[in-house]
Amino acid sequence: MTLKVFQCEQCGLTVFPARYLCFQCGAAKWRERAAERGTIDELTTVRRRVGARDGGDVLLASVTTDAGPIVIARIERAMRAGDAVRLAIDEQSRVLARPIA
Ligand SMILES: [Zn+2]
């Protein structure tokens, strides 16, 4: 699925996740915008405790989307800040980032 971010109809600010009121202008009308690509800002590894059911460390990246907002995405292998990624949503509504080949 495509990652969607939310753009204020009044001032154009884009946010993720959705908010009720725009914190820039106070409006409450949003339009959805696709955020299909982005650039990695930072990487973090979340260490799982030993014996966790779907064990293994989780790699997370903060990604500045082309649409504006920064999102936290799972990545499958180590990448570097500045790498371009394609963004998607999995069936558990998690944000995924994959390298653009
Ligand atoms: Zn606004």
PDB file of N, CA and C and ligand atoms in Angstrom:
ATOM      1  N   MET A   1       0.846  -1.198   0.000  1.00  0.00           N
ATOM      2  CA  MET A   1       0.000   0.000   0.000  1.00  0.00           C
ATOM      3  C   MET A   1       0.877   1.241   0.000  1.00  0.00           C
ATOM      4  N   THR A   2       0.307   2.304  -0.462  1.00  0.00           N
ATOM      5  CA  THR A   2       1.043   3.560  -0.521  1.00  0.00           C
ATOM      6  C   THR A   2       0.954   4.289   0.812  1.00  0.00           C
ATOM      7  N   LEU A   3       2.077   4.816   1.241  1.00  0.00           N
ATOM      8  CA  LEU A   3       2.073   5.657   2.434  1.00  0.00           C
ATOM      9  C   LEU A   3       1.375   6.975   2.110  1.00  0.00           C
ATOM     10  N   LYS A   4       0.457   7.387   3.001  1.00  0.00           N
ATOM     11  CA  LYS A   4      -0.254   8.654   2.809  1.00  0.00           C
ATOM     12  C   LYS A   4       0.124   9.628   3.916  1.00  0.00           C
ATOM     13  N   VAL A   5       0.390  10.845   3.526  1.00  0.00           N
ATOM     14  CA  VAL A   5       0.572  11.913   4.501  1.00  0.00           C
ATOM     15  C   VAL A   5      -0.584  12.889   4.321  1.00  0.00           C
ATOM     16  N   PHE A   6      -0.663  13.880   5.172  1.00  0.00           N
ATOM     17  CA  PHE A   6      -1.847  14.726   5.220  1.00  0.00           C
ATOM     18  C   PHE A   6      -1.439  16.177   5.050  1.00  0.00           C
ATOM     19  N   GLN A   7      -2.075  16.820   4.075  1.00  0.00           N
ATOM     20  CA  GLN A   7      -1.729  18.207   3.770  1.00  0.00           C
ATOM     21  C   GLN A   7      -2.882  19.122   4.146  1.00  0.00           C
ATOM     22  N   CYS A   8      -2.576  20.158   4.920  1.00  0.00           N
ATOM     23  CA  CYS A   8      -3.569  21.138   5.336  1.00  0.00           C
ATOM     24  C   CYS A   8      -4.100  21.871   4.098  1.00  0.00           C
ATOM     25  N   GLU A   9      -5.432  21.928   3.973  1.00  0.00           N
ATOM     26  CA  GLU A   9      -6.014  22.588   2.802  1.00  0.00           C
ATOM     27  C   GLU A   9      -5.862  24.101   2.875  1.00  0.00           C
ATOM     28  N   GLN A  10      -5.653  24.619   4.082  1.00  0.00           N
ATOM     29  CA  GLN A  10      -5.555  26.066   4.224  1.00  0.00           C
ATOM     30  C   GLN A  10      -4.137  26.589   4.002  1.00  0.00           C
ATOM     31  N   CYS A  11      -3.147  25.986   4.673  1.00  0.00           N
ATOM     32  CA  CYS A  11      -1.793  26.553   4.582  1.00  0.00           C
ATOM     33  C   CYS A  11      -0.801  25.647   3.848  1.00  0.00           C
ATOM     34  N   GLY A  12      -1.195  24.394   3.557  1.00  0.00           N
ATOM     35  CA  GLY A  12      -0.323  23.535   2.770  1.00  0.00           C
ATOM     36  C   GLY A  12       0.679  22.731   3.575  1.00  0.00           C
ATOM     37  N   LEU A  13       0.703  22.886   4.900  1.00  0.00           N
ATOM     38  CA  LEU A  13       1.612  22.102   5.740  1.00  0.00           C
ATOM     39  C   LEU A  13       1.300  20.616   5.585  1.00  0.00           C
ATOM     40  N   THR A  14       2.322  19.787   5.471  1.00  0.00           N
ATOM     41  CA  THR A  14       2.094  18.330   5.439  1.00  0.00           C
ATOM     42  C   THR A  14       2.564  17.720   6.748  1.00  0.00           C
ATOM     43  N   VAL A  15       1.776  16.772   7.260  1.00  0.00           N
ATOM     44  CA  VAL A  15       2.094  16.128   8.535  1.00  0.00           C
ATOM     45  C   VAL A  15       1.927  14.624   8.419  1.00  0.00           C
ATOM     46  N   PHE A  16       2.587  13.909   9.325  1.00  0.00           N
ATOM     47  CA  PHE A  16       2.402  12.482   9.493  1.00  0.00           C
ATOM     48  C   PHE A  16       2.841  12.134  10.902  1.00  0.00           C
ATOM     49  N   PRO A  17       2.059  11.401  11.694  1.00  0.00           N
ATOM     50  CA  PRO A  17       0.714  10.897  11.355  1.00  0.00           C
ATOM     51  C   PRO A  17      -0.330  12.009  11.320  1.00  0.00           C
ATOM     52  N   ALA A  18      -1.579  11.633  11.020  1.00  0.00           N
ATOM     53  CA  ALA A  18      -2.660  12.608  10.918  1.00  0.00           C
ATOM     54  C   ALA A  18      -2.864  13.330  12.244  1.00  0.00           C
ATOM     55  N   ARG A  19      -3.252  14.581  12.155  1.00  0.00           N
ATOM     56  CA  ARG A  19      -3.620  15.354  13.342  1.00  0.00           C
ATOM     57  C   ARG A  19      -5.013  15.912  13.119  1.00  0.00           C
ATOM     58  N   TYR A  20      -5.648  16.292  14.221  1.00  0.00           N
ATOM     59  CA  TYR A  20      -6.980  16.870  14.074  1.00  0.00           C
ATOM     60  C   TYR A  20      -6.884  18.315  13.587  1.00  0.00           C
ATOM     61  N   LEU A  21      -6.084  19.120  14.281  1.00  0.00           N
ATOM     62  CA  LEU A  21      -5.923  20.519  13.882  1.00  0.00           C
ATOM     63  C   LEU A  21      -4.509  20.746  13.346  1.00  0.00           C
ATOM     64  N   CYS A  22      -4.399  21.586  12.347  1.00  0.00           N
ATOM     65  CA  CYS A  22      -3.092  21.993  11.838  1.00  0.00           C
ATOM     66  C   CYS A  22      -2.403  22.845  12.907  1.00  0.00           C
ATOM     67  N   PHE A  23      -1.173  22.480  13.268  1.00  0.00           N
ATOM     68  CA  PHE A  23      -0.504  23.261  14.318  1.00  0.00           C
ATOM     69  C   PHE A  23       0.088  24.546  13.779  1.00  0.00           C
ATOM     70  N   GLN A  24       0.043  24.730  12.468  1.00  0.00           N
ATOM     71  CA  GLN A  24       0.554  25.978  11.892  1.00  0.00           C
ATOM     72  C   GLN A  24      -0.544  27.028  11.754  1.00  0.00           C
ATOM     73  N   CYS A  25      -1.746  26.624  11.335  1.00  0.00           N
ATOM     74  CA  CYS A  25      -2.800  27.605  11.090  1.00  0.00           C
ATOM     75  C   CYS A  25      -4.108  27.284  11.824  1.00  0.00           C
ATOM     76  N   GLY A  26      -4.237  26.106  12.427  1.00  0.00           N
ATOM     77  CA  GLY A  26      -5.429  25.786  13.202  1.00  0.00           C
ATOM     78  C   GLY A  26      -6.583  25.212  12.406  1.00  0.00           C
ATOM     79  N   ALA A  27      -6.428  25.062  11.096  1.00  0.00           N
ATOM     80  CA  ALA A  27      -7.506  24.501  10.285  1.00  0.00           C
ATOM     81  C   ALA A  27      -7.647  23.004  10.572  1.00  0.00           C
ATOM     82  N   ALA A  28      -8.812  22.452  10.208  1.00  0.00           N
ATOM     83  CA  ALA A  28      -9.076  21.037  10.466  1.00  0.00           C
ATOM     84  C   ALA A  28      -9.458  20.291   9.190  1.00  0.00           C
ATOM     85  N   LYS A  29      -9.058  20.829   8.049  1.00  0.00           N
ATOM     86  CA  LYS A  29      -9.343  20.152   6.783  1.00  0.00           C
ATOM     87  C   LYS A  29      -8.042  19.695   6.159  1.00  0.00           C
ATOM     88  N   TRP A  30      -7.998  18.400   5.823  1.00  0.00           N
ATOM     89  CA  TRP A  30      -6.776  17.812   5.301  1.00  0.00           C
ATOM     90  C   TRP A  30      -7.068  17.107   4.001  1.00  0.00           C
ATOM     91  N   ARG A  31      -6.082  17.060   3.126  1.00  0.00           N
ATOM     92  CA  ARG A  31      -6.196  16.175   1.964  1.00  0.00           C
ATOM     93  C   ARG A  31      -5.032  15.199   2.015  1.00  0.00           C
ATOM     94  N   GLU A  32      -5.301  13.977   1.561  1.00  0.00           N
ATOM     95  CA  GLU A  32      -4.259  12.957   1.564  1.00  0.00           C
ATOM     96  C   GLU A  32      -3.330  13.165   0.390  1.00  0.00           C
ATOM     97  N   ARG A  33      -2.071  12.946   0.654  1.00  0.00           N
ATOM     98  CA  ARG A  33      -1.078  12.971  -0.418  1.00  0.00           C
ATOM     99  C   ARG A  33      -0.221  11.722  -0.321  1.00  0.00           C
ATOM    100  N   ALA A  34       0.078  11.112  -1.429  1.00  0.00           N
ATOM    101  CA  ALA A  34       0.963   9.953  -1.443  1.00  0.00           C
ATOM    102  C   ALA A  34       2.391  10.396  -1.130  1.00  0.00           C
ATOM    103  N   ALA A  35       3.076   9.598  -0.341  1.00  0.00           N
ATOM    104  CA  ALA A  35       4.497   9.838  -0.062  1.00  0.00           C
ATOM    105  C   ALA A  35       5.233   8.575  -0.454  1.00  0.00           C
ATOM    106  N   GLU A  36       5.658   8.510  -1.689  1.00  0.00           N
ATOM    107  CA  GLU A  36       6.207   7.258  -2.214  1.00  0.00           C
ATOM    108  C   GLU A  36       7.722   7.169  -2.111  1.00  0.00           C
ATOM    109  N   ARG A  37       8.368   8.310  -1.964  1.00  0.00           N
ATOM    110  CA  ARG A  37       9.825   8.296  -1.911  1.00  0.00           C
ATOM    111  C   ARG A  37      10.326   9.205  -0.819  1.00  0.00           C
ATOM    112  N   GLY A  38      11.558   8.925  -0.409  1.00  0.00           N
ATOM    113  CA  GLY A  38      12.169   9.772   0.602  1.00  0.00           C
ATOM    114  C   GLY A  38      13.665   9.547   0.653  1.00  0.00           C
ATOM    115  N   THR A  39      14.294  10.214   1.625  1.00  0.00           N
ATOM    116  CA  THR A  39      15.736  10.129   1.820  1.00  0.00           C
ATOM    117  C   THR A  39      16.012   9.835   3.290  1.00  0.00           C
ATOM    118  N   ILE A  40      16.896   8.889   3.550  1.00  0.00           N
ATOM    119  CA  ILE A  40      17.209   8.512   4.931  1.00  0.00           C
ATOM    120  C   ILE A  40      17.990   9.623   5.625  1.00  0.00           C
ATOM    121  N   ASP A  41      17.524   9.968   6.834  1.00  0.00           N
ATOM    122  CA  ASP A  41      18.244  10.939   7.666  1.00  0.00           C
ATOM    123  C   ASP A  41      19.129  10.247   8.691  1.00  0.00           C
ATOM    124  N   GLU A  42      18.542   9.299   9.412  1.00  0.00           N
ATOM    125  CA  GLU A  42      19.248   8.645  10.508  1.00  0.00           C
ATOM    126  C   GLU A  42      18.810   7.207  10.595  1.00  0.00           C
ATOM    127  N   LEU A  43      19.682   6.374  11.158  1.00  0.00           N
ATOM    128  CA  LEU A  43      19.384   4.953  11.337  1.00  0.00           C
ATOM    129  C   LEU A  43      19.476   4.603  12.811  1.00  0.00           C
ATOM    130  N   THR A  44      18.620   3.682  13.237  1.00  0.00           N
ATOM    131  CA  THR A  44      18.634   3.196  14.617  1.00  0.00           C
ATOM    132  C   THR A  44      18.422   1.695  14.579  1.00  0.00           C
ATOM    133  N   THR A  45      19.096   0.975  15.448  1.00  0.00           N
ATOM    134  CA  THR A  45      18.828  -0.453  15.600  1.00  0.00           C
ATOM    135  C   THR A  45      18.141  -0.664  16.933  1.00  0.00           C
ATOM    136  N   VAL A  46      16.952  -1.306  16.887  1.00  0.00           N
ATOM    137  CA  VAL A  46      16.234  -1.632  18.113  1.00  0.00           C
ATOM    138  C   VAL A  46      16.578  -3.074  18.466  1.00  0.00           C
ATOM    139  N   ARG A  47      17.235  -3.269  19.611  1.00  0.00           N
ATOM    140  CA  ARG A  47      17.638  -4.606  20.030  1.00  0.00           C
ATOM    141  C   ARG A  47      16.459  -5.295  20.692  1.00  0.00           C
ATOM    142  N   ARG A  48      16.124  -6.488  20.185  1.00  0.00           N
ATOM    143  CA  ARG A  48      15.055  -7.285  20.790  1.00  0.00           C
ATOM    144  C   ARG A  48      15.639  -8.109  21.917  1.00  0.00           C
ATOM    145  N   ARG A  49      14.822  -8.327  22.957  1.00  0.00           N
ATOM    146  CA  ARG A  49      15.315  -9.182  24.034  1.00  0.00           C
ATOM    147  C   ARG A  49      15.399 -10.619  23.539  1.00  0.00           C
ATOM    148  N   VAL A  50      16.314 -11.369  24.115  1.00  0.00           N
ATOM    149  CA  VAL A  50      16.506 -12.764  23.713  1.00  0.00           C
ATOM    150  C   VAL A  50      15.213 -13.528  23.979  1.00  0.00           C
ATOM    151  N   GLY A  51      14.799 -14.330  23.000  1.00  0.00           N
ATOM    152  CA  GLY A  51      13.596 -15.134  23.175  1.00  0.00           C
ATOM    153  C   GLY A  51      12.316 -14.446  22.738  1.00  0.00           C
ATOM    154  N   ALA A  52      12.384 -13.216  22.308  1.00  0.00           N
ATOM    155  CA  ALA A  52      11.185 -12.545  21.802  1.00  0.00           C
ATOM    156  C   ALA A  52      10.642 -13.338  20.617  1.00  0.00           C
ATOM    157  N   ARG A  53       9.319 -13.340  20.451  1.00  0.00           N
ATOM    158  CA  ARG A  53       8.712 -14.272  19.512  1.00  0.00           C
ATOM    159  C   ARG A  53       9.225 -14.086  18.082  1.00  0.00           C
ATOM    160  N   ASP A  54       9.128 -12.900  17.561  1.00  0.00           N
ATOM    161  CA  ASP A  54       9.740 -12.714  16.238  1.00  0.00           C
ATOM    162  C   ASP A  54      11.051 -11.967  16.410  1.00  0.00           C
ATOM    163  N   GLY A  55      11.957 -12.678  17.053  1.00  0.00           N
ATOM    164  CA  GLY A  55      13.237 -12.112  17.499  1.00  0.00           C
ATOM    165  C   GLY A  55      14.057 -11.495  16.389  1.00  0.00           C
ATOM    166  N   GLY A  56      15.202 -11.024  16.761  1.00  0.00           N
ATOM    167  CA  GLY A  56      16.048 -10.360  15.784  1.00  0.00           C
ATOM    168  C   GLY A  56      15.920  -8.860  15.937  1.00  0.00           C
ATOM    169  N   ASP A  57      17.009  -8.200  15.706  1.00  0.00           N
ATOM    170  CA  ASP A  57      16.999  -6.744  15.846  1.00  0.00           C
ATOM    171  C   ASP A  57      16.181  -6.115  14.727  1.00  0.00           C
ATOM    172  N   VAL A  58      15.635  -4.957  15.003  1.00  0.00           N
ATOM    173  CA  VAL A  58      14.841  -4.237  14.011  1.00  0.00           C
ATOM    174  C   VAL A  58      15.605  -2.983  13.620  1.00  0.00           C
ATOM    175  N   LEU A  59      15.774  -2.807  12.332  1.00  0.00           N
ATOM    176  CA  LEU A  59      16.433  -1.602  11.838  1.00  0.00           C
ATOM    177  C   LEU A  59      15.381  -0.563  11.501  1.00  0.00           C
ATOM    178  N   LEU A  60      15.544   0.619  12.069  1.00  0.00           N
ATOM    179  CA  LEU A  60      14.612   1.713  11.797  1.00  0.00           C
ATOM    180  C   LEU A  60      15.375   2.876  11.192  1.00  0.00           C
ATOM    181  N   ALA A  61      14.701   3.595  10.327  1.00  0.00           N
ATOM    182  CA  ALA A  61      15.296   4.784   9.724  1.00  0.00           C
ATOM    183  C   ALA A  61      14.310   5.933   9.816  1.00  0.00           C
ATOM    184  N   SER A  62      14.813   7.118  10.130  1.00  0.00           N
ATOM    185  CA  SER A  62      13.956   8.290   9.936  1.00  0.00           C
ATOM    186  C   SER A  62      14.193   8.768   8.512  1.00  0.00           C
ATOM    187  N   VAL A  63      13.080   8.983   7.829  1.00  0.00           N
ATOM    188  CA  VAL A  63      13.103   9.271   6.394  1.00  0.00           C
ATOM    189  C   VAL A  63      12.361  10.580   6.143  1.00  0.00           C
ATOM    190  N   THR A  64      13.011  11.520   5.493  1.00  0.00           N
ATOM    191  CA  THR A  64      12.312  12.727   5.048  1.00  0.00           C
ATOM    192  C   THR A  64      11.631  12.404   3.730  1.00  0.00           C
ATOM    193  N   THR A  65      10.297  12.431   3.724  1.00  0.00           N
ATOM    194  CA  THR A  65       9.560  12.082   2.509  1.00  0.00           C
ATOM    195  C   THR A  65       9.600  13.226   1.513  1.00  0.00           C
ATOM    196  N   ASP A  66       9.429  12.879   0.249  1.00  0.00           N
ATOM    197  CA  ASP A  66       9.354  13.915  -0.781  1.00  0.00           C
ATOM    198  C   ASP A  66       8.175  14.843  -0.537  1.00  0.00           C
ATOM    199  N   ALA A  67       7.138  14.334   0.153  1.00  0.00           N
ATOM    200  CA  ALA A  67       5.962  15.151   0.438  1.00  0.00           C
ATOM    201  C   ALA A  67       6.189  16.103   1.615  1.00  0.00           C
ATOM    202  N   GLY A  68       7.268  15.919   2.381  1.00  0.00           N
ATOM    203  CA  GLY A  68       7.582  16.858   3.451  1.00  0.00           C
ATOM    204  C   GLY A  68       7.852  16.249   4.815  1.00  0.00           C
ATOM    205  N   PRO A  69       6.847  15.540   5.392  1.00  0.00           N
ATOM    206  CA  PRO A  69       7.036  15.083   6.773  1.00  0.00           C
ATOM    207  C   PRO A  69       8.130  14.021   6.904  1.00  0.00           C
ATOM    208  N   ILE A  70       8.665  13.906   8.117  1.00  0.00           N
ATOM    209  CA  ILE A  70       9.610  12.849   8.440  1.00  0.00           C
ATOM    210  C   ILE A  70       8.833  11.676   9.016  1.00  0.00           C
ATOM    211  N   VAL A  71       9.109  10.470   8.526  1.00  0.00           N
ATOM    212  CA  VAL A  71       8.451   9.270   9.038  1.00  0.00           C
ATOM    213  C   VAL A  71       9.523   8.303   9.531  1.00  0.00           C
ATOM    214  N   ILE A  72       9.114   7.427  10.459  1.00  0.00           N
ATOM    215  CA  ILE A  72       9.995   6.357  10.928  1.00  0.00           C
ATOM    216  C   ILE A  72       9.622   5.092  10.166  1.00  0.00           C
ATOM    217  N   ALA A  73      10.587   4.484   9.502  1.00  0.00           N
ATOM    218  CA  ALA A  73      10.320   3.326   8.658  1.00  0.00           C
ATOM    219  C   ALA A  73      11.231   2.171   9.032  1.00  0.00           C
ATOM    220  N   ARG A  74      10.710   0.951   8.832  1.00  0.00           N
ATOM    221  CA  ARG A  74      11.549  -0.239   8.980  1.00  0.00           C
ATOM    222  C   ARG A  74      12.347  -0.434   7.705  1.00  0.00           C
ATOM    223  N   ILE A  75      13.584  -0.874   7.864  1.00  0.00           N
ATOM    224  CA  ILE A  75      14.389  -1.225   6.698  1.00  0.00           C
ATOM    225  C   ILE A  75      14.896  -2.646   6.874  1.00  0.00           C
ATOM    226  N   GLU A  76      15.184  -3.309   5.759  1.00  0.00           N
ATOM    227  CA  GLU A  76      15.541  -4.723   5.816  1.00  0.00           C
ATOM    228  C   GLU A  76      17.037  -4.939   6.006  1.00  0.00           C
ATOM    229  N   ARG A  77      17.826  -3.994   5.576  1.00  0.00           N
ATOM    230  CA  ARG A  77      19.268  -4.140   5.764  1.00  0.00           C
ATOM    231  C   ARG A  77      19.853  -2.755   5.978  1.00  0.00           C
ATOM    232  N   ALA A  78      21.089  -2.767   6.472  1.00  0.00           N
ATOM    233  CA  ALA A  78      21.714  -1.491   6.800  1.00  0.00           C
ATOM    234  C   ALA A  78      21.818  -0.615   5.549  1.00  0.00           C
ATOM    235  N   MET A  79      21.466   0.644   5.711  1.00  0.00           N
ATOM    236  CA  MET A  79      21.653   1.613   4.636  1.00  0.00           C
ATOM    237  C   MET A  79      22.330   2.825   5.262  1.00  0.00           C
ATOM    238  N   ARG A  80      22.519   3.850   4.464  1.00  0.00           N
ATOM    239  CA  ARG A  80      23.238   5.012   4.965  1.00  0.00           C
ATOM    240  C   ARG A  80      22.396   6.271   4.867  1.00  0.00           C
ATOM    241  N   ALA A  81      22.710   7.211   5.744  1.00  0.00           N
ATOM    242  CA  ALA A  81      22.068   8.520   5.645  1.00  0.00           C
ATOM    243  C   ALA A  81      22.306   9.061   4.239  1.00  0.00           C
ATOM    244  N   GLY A  82      21.267   9.628   3.657  1.00  0.00           N
ATOM    245  CA  GLY A  82      21.372  10.166   2.309  1.00  0.00           C
ATOM    246  C   GLY A  82      20.889   9.209   1.236  1.00  0.00           C
ATOM    247  N   ASP A  83      20.727   7.906   1.604  1.00  0.00           N
ATOM    248  CA  ASP A  83      20.239   6.952   0.616  1.00  0.00           C
ATOM    249  C   ASP A  83      18.783   7.257   0.262  1.00  0.00           C
ATOM    250  N   ALA A  84      18.442   7.104  -1.024  1.00  0.00           N
ATOM    251  CA  ALA A  84      17.066   7.290  -1.486  1.00  0.00           C
ATOM    252  C   ALA A  84      16.299   5.994  -1.287  1.00  0.00           C
ATOM    253  N   VAL A  85      15.064   6.102  -0.822  1.00  0.00           N
ATOM    254  CA  VAL A  85      14.241   4.917  -0.580  1.00  0.00           C
ATOM    255  C   VAL A  85      12.852   5.112  -1.175  1.00  0.00           C
ATOM    256  N   ARG A  86      12.214   3.960  -1.409  1.00  0.00           N
ATOM    257  CA  ARG A  86      10.815   3.920  -1.794  1.00  0.00           C
ATOM    258  C   ARG A  86      10.033   3.529  -0.543  1.00  0.00           C
ATOM    259  N   LEU A  87       8.928   4.191  -0.287  1.00  0.00           N
ATOM    260  CA  LEU A  87       8.154   3.961   0.941  1.00  0.00           C
ATOM    261  C   LEU A  87       6.879   3.195   0.637  1.00  0.00           C
ATOM    262  N   ALA A  88       6.476   2.361   1.584  1.00  0.00           N
ATOM    263  CA  ALA A  88       5.227   1.608   1.447  1.00  0.00           C
ATOM    264  C   ALA A  88       4.706   1.286   2.837  1.00  0.00           C
ATOM    265  N   ILE A  89       3.463   0.802   2.880  1.00  0.00           N
ATOM    266  CA  ILE A  89       2.835   0.381   4.132  1.00  0.00           C
ATOM    267  C   ILE A  89       2.588  -1.123   4.028  1.00  0.00           C
ATOM    268  N   ASP A  90       2.942  -1.882   5.067  1.00  0.00           N
ATOM    269  CA  ASP A  90       2.666  -3.324   5.012  1.00  0.00           C
ATOM    270  C   ASP A  90       1.282  -3.620   5.593  1.00  0.00           C
ATOM    271  N   GLU A  91       0.945  -4.931   5.627  1.00  0.00           N
ATOM    272  CA  GLU A  91      -0.410  -5.304   6.049  1.00  0.00           C
ATOM    273  C   GLU A  91      -0.651  -5.021   7.530  1.00  0.00           C
ATOM    274  N   GLN A  92       0.408  -4.774   8.281  1.00  0.00           N
ATOM    275  CA  GLN A  92       0.238  -4.391   9.689  1.00  0.00           C
ATOM    276  C   GLN A  92       0.360  -2.877   9.885  1.00  0.00           C
ATOM    277  N   SER A  93       0.224  -2.139   8.807  1.00  0.00           N
ATOM    278  CA  SER A  93       0.256  -0.670   8.837  1.00  0.00           C
ATOM    279  C   SER A  93       1.595  -0.110   9.293  1.00  0.00           C
ATOM    280  N   ARG A  94       2.639  -0.879   9.106  1.00  0.00           N
ATOM    281  CA  ARG A  94       3.970  -0.360   9.406  1.00  0.00           C
ATOM    282  C   ARG A  94       4.560   0.274   8.156  1.00  0.00           C
ATOM    283  N   VAL A  95       5.342   1.317   8.373  1.00  0.00           N
ATOM    284  CA  VAL A  95       5.985   1.981   7.238  1.00  0.00           C
ATOM    285  C   VAL A  95       7.269   1.221   6.898  1.00  0.00           C
ATOM    286  N   LEU A  96       7.437   0.900   5.633  1.00  0.00           N
ATOM    287  CA  LEU A  96       8.637   0.208   5.165  1.00  0.00           C
ATOM    288  C   LEU A  96       9.389   1.103   4.196  1.00  0.00           C
ATOM    289  N   ALA A  97      10.712   1.013   4.237  1.00  0.00           N
ATOM    290  CA  ALA A  97      11.538   1.751   3.277  1.00  0.00           C
ATOM    291  C   ALA A  97      12.456   0.762   2.576  1.00  0.00           C
ATOM    292  N   ARG A  98      12.474   0.823   1.267  1.00  0.00           N
ATOM    293  CA  ARG A  98      13.351  -0.061   0.489  1.00  0.00           C
ATOM    294  C   ARG A  98      14.237   0.791  -0.400  1.00  0.00           C
ATOM    295  N   PRO A  99      15.478   0.325  -0.587  1.00  0.00           N
ATOM    296  CA  PRO A  99      16.373   1.119  -1.437  1.00  0.00           C
ATOM    297  C   PRO A  99      15.840   1.228  -2.856  1.00  0.00           C
ATOM    298  N   ILE A 100      16.070   2.351  -3.475  1.00  0.00           N
ATOM    299  CA  ILE A 100      15.720   2.528  -4.887  1.00  0.00           C
ATOM    300  C   ILE A 100      16.906   2.043  -5.698  1.00  0.00           C
ATOM    301  N   ALA A 101      16.672   0.987  -6.475  1.00  0.00           N
ATOM    302  CA  ALA A 101      17.781   0.347  -7.194  1.00  0.00           C
ATOM    303  C   ALA A 101      18.274   1.243  -8.316  1.00  0.00           C
TER     304      ALA A 101
HETATM  305 ZN    ZN B   1      -2.596  24.706   8.132  1.00  0.00          ZN
END
